[in-house]
Amino acid sequence: MPRRSRLLAPVAATVVVIIAGLMFAANFWTDYKWFSSVGYTSVFLTELWTRVLLFAVAALVMAVIVGASIFFAYRARPGIRPMSLEQQGLDRYRQSIDPHRKLFFWIAVGALALLAGAAASGDWRSYLQFVNGVDFGVSDPEFGMDIAFFAFTYPFLRILLGYLYAAVILAFIAAVIVHYLYGGVRLQNDSGQRATPAARVHLSVLLGLFVLLRAGSYWLDRYGLVFSDRGYTFGASYTDVNAVKTALTILTVISVICAVLFFANIVFKNTMIPVASLGLLVLSGVVVGVAYPEIVQNFQVRPNEQRLESPYIERNIESTREAYGIADAEVETYDATTELTPQELAAEADTIPSVRLADPAVVSQTFQQMQQVRGFYQFPDVLEVDRYPDADGNLIDTIVAVRELDGPPADQDNWLNRHLIYTHGFGMVAAAGNLIDNEGRPVFTEYNIPPRGELSEVAGEYEPRIYYGREGADYVIVEAEEEYDYPVDPASDEPDVPTLEDAVDASPSPDEARAPSDGQDGGEEAPAEDAEATEENAEGDPAGGSQAYNRYDGDGGVPLNNFFDRILYAIKYQETSILLNSAITSDSRIIYERDPLDRVEKVAPFLTVDSRPYPAVVDGKVVWIVDGYTTSDGYPYANRVDFTQAVTDTFTDGSAQQVGALPGNEVNYIRNSVKATVDAYDGTVTLYGWDDEDPVLKTWEGAFPGTVVDKDEMSEELIQHLRYPDDLFKVQREIMREYHVTDAASYYGGQDFWSVPNDPTREGEVSEPPYRQTINFPGSDEPSFSLTTTFVPNNRENLAAFMAVDSNPESEEYGKLKLLELPRSTVIFGPGQVQNAFDSDADVREVLLPLEQSNAEVTRGNLLTLPFAGGLLYVEPLYVQAGGGGAASFPLLQQVMVGFGEEVAIGSNLQDALNNLFEGGEGPLPDPDAEQGTEEEETSEAGSGDSEPSDLTEALNEAVEAWEEAQESNDEANERLREALEALEEAAGN
């Protein structure tokens, strides 16, 4: 072989090793620099040293056990090997191996050690929980041991046993190979001795160690019964407690005896002893471990399952409700009414203005068209619902989003623009959730660039630049080039958006309401003025416009203050421009890990983070608020759920960040233990301990001291914007489907189980999402900002229950689940049935048919369910978007559909729809926009009492009645009209 060819392989291997080493070094060092920049170096070092420790210990144990086994097998090789065809065939292998024996030894031992160490380093979370575990203060019902043993100790002991198993098995295999290769073990032998005494002793010891480990595993399996799925419910069942537990104890004793027999063979050196031990172990495993429990299950439990399993079902119910935080849920039987009188309806009139009509998933398109400003800005597909004070200081549901930068314009998308020029988004955008202008657009409370509106006036000036968000390049470099800040249009100083100041009407009265064909309908374009403005924004800078530039002056990112760091980042991102661009100086900073979820999960690798971060203006800056969960799959008897599946609905694809959580995404314990904030300008991450009683959080605080700060350090303004998290609520409602049943017999029957209804406004079978809205919960003194959901019976569509949780962190009721359970004798339409009623009602179809037959796009908004006047009211906004309108069209709210009981109606606004529903359009609801009476009039009305009408009212009624009769040329009526007018004059004078 030519010398050049012989050198090619080692040179290529060396190059690969060097490149891999550089990539590893670059990632390692840049990670360290990132943690240092955010102030969480201790997290990086704790994880690093824990991984190193576990790697070293596991590698050492594996190397010692396997290496010692190989070494002993070689030292115990027979001096004289019998001549046989088998041994003659092996001689060739021995002759090839012997010259390189030590090399093969170290390669084999080293490779196994590296594999073991790498696997063990991945179990660092289990180790940290094991050494820092904090008691729950609750004992399991079977063994009386604290839950902490099952959550923290038991998993690590199983891992430890697994590695020892692997080491002993590999040592046994290696010993057999070496003994066979050097004649200590023979497959063919005329004398009948297939193993030398030394080999027999060696293998007996290894088998004894294996069986001893098996004994430990059997004993540990007893505690693992609390996670059994053999019975009717999760957790130890009747068979587990009365058969399997006893069987495991017996198998433990038998395994110890067998291990002793294997060790005794060192002295007796009799092949029959280990063979008999193995036979006894296998036979007992089959008879005691398998056959006996199956006999008990099939012949004792199955014929009497309900009676025998009842105590264990009760354990499962109690543990599951406690583990998921639903044990204290307040359940109320709600005998919902299905009919209302005008008087009862009028009494609920104050509820109407607070109903959120703006659908966060639909108005996103409106935000995009009216507030995108430039084509490179972006809003999420589903906006968030928060609360902000209006001009009067009253908190209202508010649709919020930040204007993020998705990247430079398509025709200017190059490395320089993407990473140095177009670096940040700009501004908060907000709209009142319960206000819609006459054209069907949301009423903006914060809008335009620079930001202006009610939010700025109430919250004060704030930093609007968004360097950290969910969109944009994976990294940007600041303090290099001048950065694009925002467009400046000197031709227009006033915003062309509906605002609180110029909104014509939040809920226009029926006579002022637009017809369905107003605005965008039947393929008509958007109003010319809006379309022109929208197209102008989408195309770029208007003629005569200019743009403002900015240089970052925050502390976010990692300084690029030396050439070595630039080399590492150039390697990390495989981009030579980082190294060669002359605008990048020692003052420049590189900003990466920009997604708030990524930042929180990186500084808190022990948390599962919520999939719905949301922005808020707090203390003069925009911050992302992220909910963090501590989870476990080690709560005894608690039913497990797939986290990803439980949180999947219309608004999410189940991409919750399972950051340090569990294999298979299964959990059976969850707490919202941490509220995290990420500064949108400088990226500062702060973790606040929200549930300071959570033992899992205390355990992690012991492992990572100083990473979580006390919730008392939260500002009052931040607390106002906290809310009950979406994913936790969805997991709890998944559990509540079955575990609202607390009686074992009823649970066994399963007749009362519920389902989460499918979203009737969307195609496909996907769960209806929970909705945030302000509701008047029955029995509450005032409305509460809540997260709500509905349930239907299994395999049926009528409503079974309504669940809400108070989402106002300043309320004493925050986090308390409240359940309205409907009697089975009352049939209340569920979401799917109400949607069907909307689609089939003649009056509704009369309004919708012209729209659907045109080329307009009709979109059904979120179907809200809320307690109303002793019943349950459904409200669904209907949006219309001009077909073929291109970039200028966006959804406009044109109609509102409502349902109560089995009746449905439609109107141009909520008040109109309710009037049509209850009184055929006669208007029993007071007009919320009617001019308020003077203080003297209100005082007069209060003094006159509620039971009798005033003289003025009587006179007015008499005058109207007489006037109507007078139109028929009735002389008597004319006389009555005169008298009524005199009475009216007299009453007015009084």
Short mmCIF file of C-alpha atoms in Angstrom, two decimals, residues 418-811:
data_model
loop_
_atom_site.label_atom_id
_atom_site.label_comp_id
_atom_site.label_asym_id
_atom_site.label_seq_id
_atom_site.Cartn_x
_atom_site.Cartn_y
_atom_site.Cartn_z
CA ARG A 418 -30.44 40.07 9.83
CA HIS A 419 -27.88 40.03 12.63
CA LEU A 420 -26.61 43.60 12.99
CA ILE A 421 -29.22 46.03 11.62
CA TYR A 422 -32.68 44.52 12.19
CA THR A 423 -32.09 43.52 15.79
CA HIS A 424 -35.26 44.27 17.73
CA GLY A 425 -38.99 44.71 17.71
CA PHE A 426 -40.72 47.81 18.94
CA GLY A 427 -43.61 48.49 21.25
CA MET A 428 -46.53 46.96 23.03
CA VAL A 429 -49.93 46.77 21.34
CA ALA A 430 -53.11 46.36 23.36
CA ALA A 431 -56.84 46.42 22.71
CA ALA A 432 -59.78 46.35 25.08
CA GLY A 433 -61.25 42.87 25.07
CA ASN A 434 -64.81 44.03 25.57
CA LEU A 435 -64.92 46.99 23.18
CA ILE A 436 -65.57 46.92 19.44
CA ASP A 437 -66.02 50.02 17.31
CA ASN A 438 -68.89 50.51 14.84
CA GLU A 439 -66.92 48.94 12.02
CA GLY A 440 -66.16 45.80 14.01
CA ARG A 441 -62.53 46.62 14.80
CA PRO A 442 -60.98 46.22 18.25
CA VAL A 443 -60.55 49.41 20.23
CA PHE A 444 -56.84 49.91 20.81
CA THR A 445 -55.60 51.09 24.18
CA GLU A 446 -51.92 51.03 23.15
CA TYR A 447 -50.88 51.46 19.56
CA ASN A 448 -48.50 52.85 16.93
CA ILE A 449 -44.79 53.63 16.95
CA PRO A 450 -43.68 55.23 19.22
CA PRO A 451 -46.29 53.69 21.55
CA ARG A 452 -49.16 55.84 22.71
CA GLY A 453 -52.48 55.26 24.36
CA GLU A 454 -54.15 54.57 27.67
CA LEU A 455 -51.50 52.06 28.74
CA SER A 456 -48.71 54.61 28.39
CA GLU A 457 -50.73 57.18 30.27
CA VAL A 458 -51.56 54.84 33.14
CA ALA A 459 -48.34 52.83 33.35
CA GLY A 460 -46.08 55.74 32.42
CA GLU A 461 -43.24 55.83 29.93
CA TYR A 462 -41.54 52.49 29.33
CA GLU A 463 -38.74 51.02 27.26
CA PRO A 464 -40.51 49.76 24.10
CA ARG A 465 -37.63 47.94 22.34
CA ILE A 466 -37.94 44.16 22.19
CA TYR A 467 -34.54 42.49 21.96
CA TYR A 468 -35.74 39.27 23.59
CA GLY A 469 -38.85 37.59 22.23
CA ARG A 470 -40.20 34.64 20.32
CA GLU A 471 -39.39 35.78 16.78
CA GLY A 472 -36.33 36.92 14.88
CA ALA A 473 -32.80 35.70 14.29
CA ASP A 474 -31.21 33.19 16.64
CA TYR A 475 -28.59 35.79 17.52
CA VAL A 476 -27.93 39.49 16.94
CA ILE A 477 -24.84 41.60 17.54
CA VAL A 478 -25.40 45.06 19.02
CA GLU A 479 -23.19 48.09 19.54
CA ALA A 480 -21.72 47.45 16.12
CA GLU A 481 -23.71 49.02 13.27
CA GLU A 482 -26.52 51.51 13.84
CA GLU A 483 -29.68 49.45 14.32
CA TYR A 484 -33.00 50.05 12.60
CA ASP A 485 -35.27 51.39 15.32
CA TYR A 486 -38.63 52.41 13.88
CA PRO A 487 -40.14 54.17 10.85
CA VAL A 488 -40.80 57.89 10.98
CA ASP A 489 -43.61 59.31 8.85
CA PRO A 490 -43.66 63.11 9.06
CA ALA A 491 -46.83 63.21 6.98
CA SER A 492 -48.96 61.63 9.67
CA ASP A 493 -48.90 62.44 13.35
CA GLU A 494 -52.21 60.90 14.35
CA PRO A 495 -52.89 57.15 14.53
CA ASP A 496 -55.43 55.74 12.13
CA VAL A 497 -56.77 53.16 14.56
CA PRO A 498 -59.91 52.96 16.71
CA THR A 499 -59.03 54.07 20.23
CA LEU A 500 -60.84 54.67 23.48
CA GLU A 501 -60.89 58.34 22.72
CA ASP A 502 -62.50 58.14 19.29
CA ALA A 503 -64.42 54.83 19.48
CA VAL A 504 -67.97 55.64 18.50
CA ASP A 505 -69.61 53.00 20.64
CA ALA A 506 -68.47 50.01 22.69
CA SER A 507 -71.86 48.30 22.27
CA PRO A 508 -73.97 50.33 19.86
CA SER A 509 -77.70 50.31 20.31
CA PRO A 510 -79.79 48.40 17.75
CA ASP A 511 -80.88 51.44 15.82
CA GLU A 512 -77.25 52.55 15.43
CA ALA A 513 -75.84 49.12 14.71
CA ARG A 514 -74.26 48.42 11.37
CA ALA A 515 -75.98 46.07 8.99
CA PRO A 516 -74.19 42.81 8.24
CA SER A 517 -73.12 44.16 4.88
CA ASP A 518 -71.29 47.18 6.32
CA GLY A 519 -67.51 47.29 6.20
CA GLN A 520 -66.24 44.07 4.71
CA ASP A 521 -68.81 41.74 3.34
CA GLY A 522 -69.68 39.88 0.20
CA GLY A 523 -66.18 40.34 -1.08
CA GLU A 524 -66.21 44.14 -0.68
CA GLU A 525 -62.93 45.76 0.16
CA ALA A 526 -62.15 47.15 3.58
CA PRO A 527 -63.05 50.83 4.05
CA ALA A 528 -60.94 52.75 1.60
CA GLU A 529 -59.15 54.79 4.21
CA ASP A 530 -58.13 51.74 6.26
CA ALA A 531 -57.16 49.70 3.21
CA GLU A 532 -54.92 52.48 1.95
CA ALA A 533 -53.24 52.84 5.33
CA THR A 534 -52.78 49.10 5.68
CA GLU A 535 -51.29 48.67 2.24
CA GLU A 536 -48.99 51.59 2.87
CA ASN A 537 -47.74 49.99 6.08
CA ALA A 538 -47.24 46.64 4.40
CA GLU A 539 -45.20 48.02 1.52
CA GLY A 540 -42.58 49.85 3.49
CA ASP A 541 -41.75 53.48 4.11
CA PRO A 542 -44.26 55.86 2.58
CA ALA A 543 -43.05 58.53 0.24
CA GLY A 544 -41.29 61.19 2.18
CA GLY A 545 -40.90 58.95 5.20
CA SER A 546 -37.68 58.22 7.05
CA GLN A 547 -36.50 55.86 9.71
CA ALA A 548 -34.95 56.26 13.14
CA TYR A 549 -31.82 54.41 14.21
CA ASN A 550 -30.62 53.36 17.62
CA ARG A 551 -27.62 51.92 19.42
CA TYR A 552 -28.21 49.41 22.18
CA ASP A 553 -27.20 50.70 25.61
CA GLY A 554 -28.36 47.81 27.80
CA ASP A 555 -26.43 45.12 29.64
CA GLY A 556 -27.87 42.16 27.77
CA GLY A 557 -25.80 39.70 25.81
CA VAL A 558 -22.19 38.58 26.01
CA PRO A 559 -19.38 41.11 25.36
CA LEU A 560 -17.19 40.33 22.34
CA ASN A 561 -14.23 42.06 23.95
CA ASN A 562 -11.47 39.87 22.57
CA PHE A 563 -10.55 38.10 19.36
CA PHE A 564 -10.63 34.67 21.01
CA ASP A 565 -14.33 35.03 21.89
CA ARG A 566 -15.12 36.07 18.34
CA ILE A 567 -13.39 32.94 17.07
CA LEU A 568 -15.46 30.76 19.40
CA TYR A 569 -18.74 32.36 18.34
CA ALA A 570 -17.74 32.11 14.69
CA ILE A 571 -17.25 28.37 15.28
CA LYS A 572 -20.48 28.06 17.27
CA TYR A 573 -22.61 29.64 14.54
CA GLN A 574 -20.35 28.55 11.67
CA GLU A 575 -20.22 32.13 10.41
CA THR A 576 -16.92 33.75 9.42
CA SER A 577 -18.52 37.22 9.28
CA ILE A 578 -18.50 37.32 13.08
CA LEU A 579 -14.73 37.16 12.83
CA LEU A 580 -14.20 39.36 9.79
CA ASN A 581 -16.81 42.14 10.07
CA SER A 582 -14.97 45.36 10.90
CA ALA A 583 -17.98 46.98 12.58
CA ILE A 584 -17.78 44.45 15.41
CA THR A 585 -15.50 45.90 18.08
CA SER A 586 -14.56 45.22 21.67
CA ASP A 587 -17.66 47.20 22.71
CA SER A 588 -20.01 44.91 20.78
CA ARG A 589 -22.24 42.33 22.42
CA ILE A 590 -23.80 39.18 21.04
CA ILE A 591 -27.37 38.45 22.11
CA TYR A 592 -28.56 34.86 21.81
CA GLU A 593 -30.97 32.44 23.51
CA ARG A 594 -33.54 35.16 22.86
CA ASP A 595 -36.75 33.17 23.37
CA PRO A 596 -38.01 33.74 26.95
CA LEU A 597 -38.91 30.05 27.28
CA ASP A 598 -35.39 29.01 26.26
CA ARG A 599 -33.85 31.44 28.74
CA VAL A 600 -35.96 30.24 31.66
CA GLU A 601 -35.47 26.57 30.91
CA LYS A 602 -31.72 27.10 30.65
CA VAL A 603 -31.30 28.88 33.99
CA ALA A 604 -33.82 26.56 35.65
CA PRO A 605 -33.25 23.08 34.16
CA PHE A 606 -35.44 21.60 36.87
CA LEU A 607 -38.61 23.31 35.64
CA THR A 608 -41.25 22.47 33.09
CA VAL A 609 -42.25 25.81 31.59
CA ASP A 610 -45.68 26.82 30.39
CA SER A 611 -46.15 27.01 26.63
CA ARG A 612 -47.85 30.44 26.80
CA PRO A 613 -45.46 33.20 27.92
CA TYR A 614 -47.03 36.63 27.74
CA PRO A 615 -45.72 40.21 27.73
CA ALA A 616 -46.60 42.88 30.26
CA VAL A 617 -45.54 46.45 30.95
CA VAL A 618 -44.09 46.39 34.46
CA ASP A 619 -42.08 49.07 36.24
CA GLY A 620 -41.21 50.98 33.11
CA LYS A 621 -40.23 48.05 30.90
CA VAL A 622 -41.71 45.22 28.89
CA VAL A 623 -41.19 41.84 30.53
CA TRP A 624 -42.17 38.34 29.51
CA ILE A 625 -43.94 36.45 32.28
CA VAL A 626 -43.32 32.70 32.23
CA ASP A 627 -44.97 30.18 34.53
CA GLY A 628 -42.72 27.37 35.73
CA TYR A 629 -43.86 24.01 37.09
CA THR A 630 -42.18 21.52 39.33
CA THR A 631 -43.30 18.05 38.28
CA SER A 632 -42.75 14.46 39.30
CA ASP A 633 -43.93 11.03 38.26
CA GLY A 634 -43.21 9.59 41.70
CA TYR A 635 -46.33 10.41 43.72
CA PRO A 636 -47.73 7.08 45.06
CA TYR A 637 -51.18 6.05 43.84
CA ALA A 638 -51.63 9.26 41.81
CA ASN A 639 -52.79 8.65 38.26
CA ARG A 640 -50.31 9.66 35.57
CA VAL A 641 -51.12 11.78 32.53
CA ASP A 642 -49.17 12.58 29.41
CA PHE A 643 -48.35 16.25 29.88
CA THR A 644 -48.02 17.02 26.18
CA GLN A 645 -51.33 15.39 25.31
CA ALA A 646 -53.14 17.06 28.20
CA VAL A 647 -52.15 20.59 27.14
CA THR A 648 -52.93 20.15 23.44
CA ASP A 649 -55.95 22.09 22.20
CA THR A 650 -56.96 24.62 19.55
CA PHE A 651 -54.44 27.20 20.73
CA THR A 652 -51.40 24.97 21.09
CA ASP A 653 -49.81 21.96 19.41
CA GLY A 654 -48.67 20.53 22.74
CA SER A 655 -45.18 21.94 22.41
CA ALA A 656 -44.88 22.68 26.09
CA GLN A 657 -41.26 22.81 27.09
CA GLN A 658 -40.58 19.59 28.97
CA VAL A 659 -37.41 20.94 30.33
CA GLY A 660 -36.09 18.62 32.97
CA ALA A 661 -39.16 16.72 33.41
CA LEU A 662 -39.87 13.16 32.82
CA PRO A 663 -39.31 10.37 30.35
CA GLY A 664 -42.36 9.94 28.16
CA ASN A 665 -43.74 13.31 29.36
CA GLU A 666 -45.74 11.52 32.07
CA VAL A 667 -46.43 13.35 35.31
CA ASN A 668 -48.49 12.62 38.38
CA TYR A 669 -47.58 15.64 40.46
CA ILE A 670 -47.50 19.28 39.39
CA ARG A 671 -47.27 22.65 41.06
CA ASN A 672 -46.97 26.18 39.67
CA SER A 673 -43.99 26.81 41.92
CA VAL A 674 -42.19 29.55 40.03
CA LYS A 675 -43.19 32.77 38.31
CA ALA A 676 -40.35 33.89 36.06
CA THR A 677 -39.78 37.17 34.25
CA VAL A 678 -37.55 37.91 31.28
CA ASP A 679 -36.73 41.54 30.54
CA ALA A 680 -37.48 42.13 26.85
CA TYR A 681 -34.70 44.75 26.63
CA ASP A 682 -31.73 43.32 28.51
CA GLY A 683 -32.78 39.68 28.92
CA THR A 684 -32.58 39.63 32.72
CA VAL A 685 -34.14 36.42 34.06
CA THR A 686 -35.66 36.42 37.54
CA LEU A 687 -37.19 33.36 39.17
CA TYR A 688 -39.70 34.04 41.93
CA GLY A 689 -40.71 31.22 44.26
CA TRP A 690 -44.50 31.33 44.02
CA ASP A 691 -45.39 28.17 45.97
CA ASP A 692 -43.01 28.21 48.92
CA GLU A 693 -44.63 25.10 50.42
CA ASP A 694 -43.79 22.86 47.48
CA PRO A 695 -41.30 20.17 48.60
CA VAL A 696 -40.08 19.62 45.04
CA LEU A 697 -39.14 23.29 44.73
CA LYS A 698 -37.43 23.18 48.14
CA THR A 699 -35.45 20.18 46.93
CA TRP A 700 -34.26 22.04 43.86
CA GLU A 701 -33.49 25.14 45.92
CA GLY A 702 -31.21 22.93 47.98
CA ALA A 703 -29.48 21.77 44.80
CA PHE A 704 -29.29 25.27 43.27
CA PRO A 705 -29.18 27.70 46.20
CA GLY A 706 -29.83 31.33 45.38
CA THR A 707 -31.43 30.77 41.99
CA VAL A 708 -35.01 31.35 43.18
CA VAL A 709 -35.84 34.56 45.03
CA ASP A 710 -38.69 35.07 47.45
CA LYS A 711 -42.02 36.16 46.02
CA ASP A 712 -42.05 39.09 48.45
CA GLU A 713 -39.51 40.74 46.15
CA MET A 714 -42.15 41.06 43.42
CA SER A 715 -43.32 44.58 42.78
CA GLU A 716 -47.02 45.34 43.17
CA GLU A 717 -47.20 46.18 39.48
CA LEU A 718 -45.80 42.78 38.54
CA ILE A 719 -48.22 40.97 40.84
CA GLN A 720 -51.13 42.69 39.09
CA HIS A 721 -50.16 40.99 35.83
CA LEU A 722 -49.67 37.47 37.13
CA ARG A 723 -52.36 34.98 36.21
CA TYR A 724 -53.27 31.36 36.65
CA PRO A 725 -51.29 29.40 34.04
CA ASP A 726 -52.89 27.75 31.03
CA ASP A 727 -51.06 24.42 30.99
CA LEU A 728 -51.63 23.74 34.68
CA PHE A 729 -55.34 24.40 34.28
CA LYS A 730 -55.50 22.08 31.27
CA VAL A 731 -53.76 19.29 33.19
CA GLN A 732 -56.14 19.79 36.10
CA ARG A 733 -59.21 19.69 33.89
CA GLU A 734 -57.90 16.47 32.31
CA ILE A 735 -57.76 14.96 35.80
CA MET A 736 -61.07 16.51 36.83
CA ARG A 737 -62.84 14.60 34.04
CA GLU A 738 -62.79 11.50 36.22
CA TYR A 739 -61.65 12.65 39.63
CA HIS A 740 -64.57 14.93 40.33
CA VAL A 741 -66.05 11.60 41.42
CA THR A 742 -64.90 10.98 45.00
CA ASP A 743 -66.93 7.87 45.80
CA ALA A 744 -65.15 4.58 45.04
CA ALA A 745 -68.32 2.77 43.92
CA SER A 746 -69.32 5.59 41.58
CA TYR A 747 -65.80 5.79 40.21
CA TYR A 748 -65.79 2.06 39.54
CA GLY A 749 -69.04 2.37 37.59
CA GLY A 750 -67.68 5.27 35.52
CA GLN A 751 -71.13 6.50 34.54
CA ASP A 752 -70.40 10.03 35.79
CA PHE A 753 -67.13 10.57 33.93
CA TRP A 754 -66.86 13.64 31.73
CA SER A 755 -65.02 14.71 28.60
CA VAL A 756 -63.58 18.01 27.46
CA PRO A 757 -65.71 19.02 24.47
CA ASN A 758 -64.18 19.48 21.06
CA ASP A 759 -63.88 23.06 19.89
CA PRO A 760 -67.04 23.48 17.74
CA THR A 761 -65.66 26.58 16.02
CA ARG A 762 -62.72 24.70 14.50
CA GLU A 763 -62.46 21.76 12.15
CA GLY A 764 -61.21 18.41 13.44
CA GLU A 765 -61.40 16.78 16.82
CA VAL A 766 -59.32 19.03 19.04
CA SER A 767 -60.18 20.02 22.58
CA GLU A 768 -61.82 23.35 23.23
CA PRO A 769 -59.25 25.60 24.93
CA PRO A 770 -59.91 27.22 28.27
CA TYR A 771 -60.83 30.90 27.95
CA ARG A 772 -59.80 33.90 29.99
CA GLN A 773 -62.68 36.20 30.80
CA THR A 774 -64.11 38.25 33.61
CA ILE A 775 -67.20 36.52 35.00
CA ASN A 776 -69.70 36.87 37.81
CA PHE A 777 -69.35 33.48 39.45
CA PRO A 778 -72.50 32.50 41.39
CA GLY A 779 -72.11 33.38 45.04
CA SER A 780 -69.25 35.84 44.47
CA ASP A 781 -69.62 39.46 45.51
CA GLU A 782 -67.86 40.91 42.48
CA PRO A 783 -66.67 39.86 39.03
CA SER A 784 -63.40 37.95 38.83
CA PHE A 785 -60.78 37.57 36.12
CA SER A 786 -60.96 33.83 35.53
CA LEU A 787 -59.83 30.93 33.39
CA THR A 788 -62.86 28.84 32.42
CA THR A 789 -63.73 25.56 30.74
CA THR A 790 -66.69 23.26 30.23
CA PHE A 791 -67.32 19.52 30.48
CA VAL A 792 -69.78 17.23 28.74
CA PRO A 793 -70.72 13.67 29.76
CA ASN A 794 -68.81 10.85 28.07
CA ASN A 795 -70.35 10.07 24.68
CA ARG A 796 -72.89 12.88 25.00
CA GLU A 797 -73.03 16.54 24.01
CA ASN A 798 -75.10 18.26 26.69
CA LEU A 799 -73.31 20.35 29.31
CA ALA A 800 -72.26 18.49 32.47
CA ALA A 801 -70.26 21.11 34.34
CA PHE A 802 -68.60 24.49 34.18
CA MET A 803 -65.23 25.01 35.86
CA ALA A 804 -63.42 28.25 36.60
CA VAL A 805 -60.39 29.33 38.56
CA ASP A 806 -59.81 32.83 39.89
CA SER A 807 -56.85 34.21 37.96
CA ASN A 808 -56.44 37.45 39.91
CA PRO A 809 -53.31 37.05 42.09
CA GLU A 810 -54.43 39.83 44.43
CA SER A 811 -57.60 37.93 45.29
#
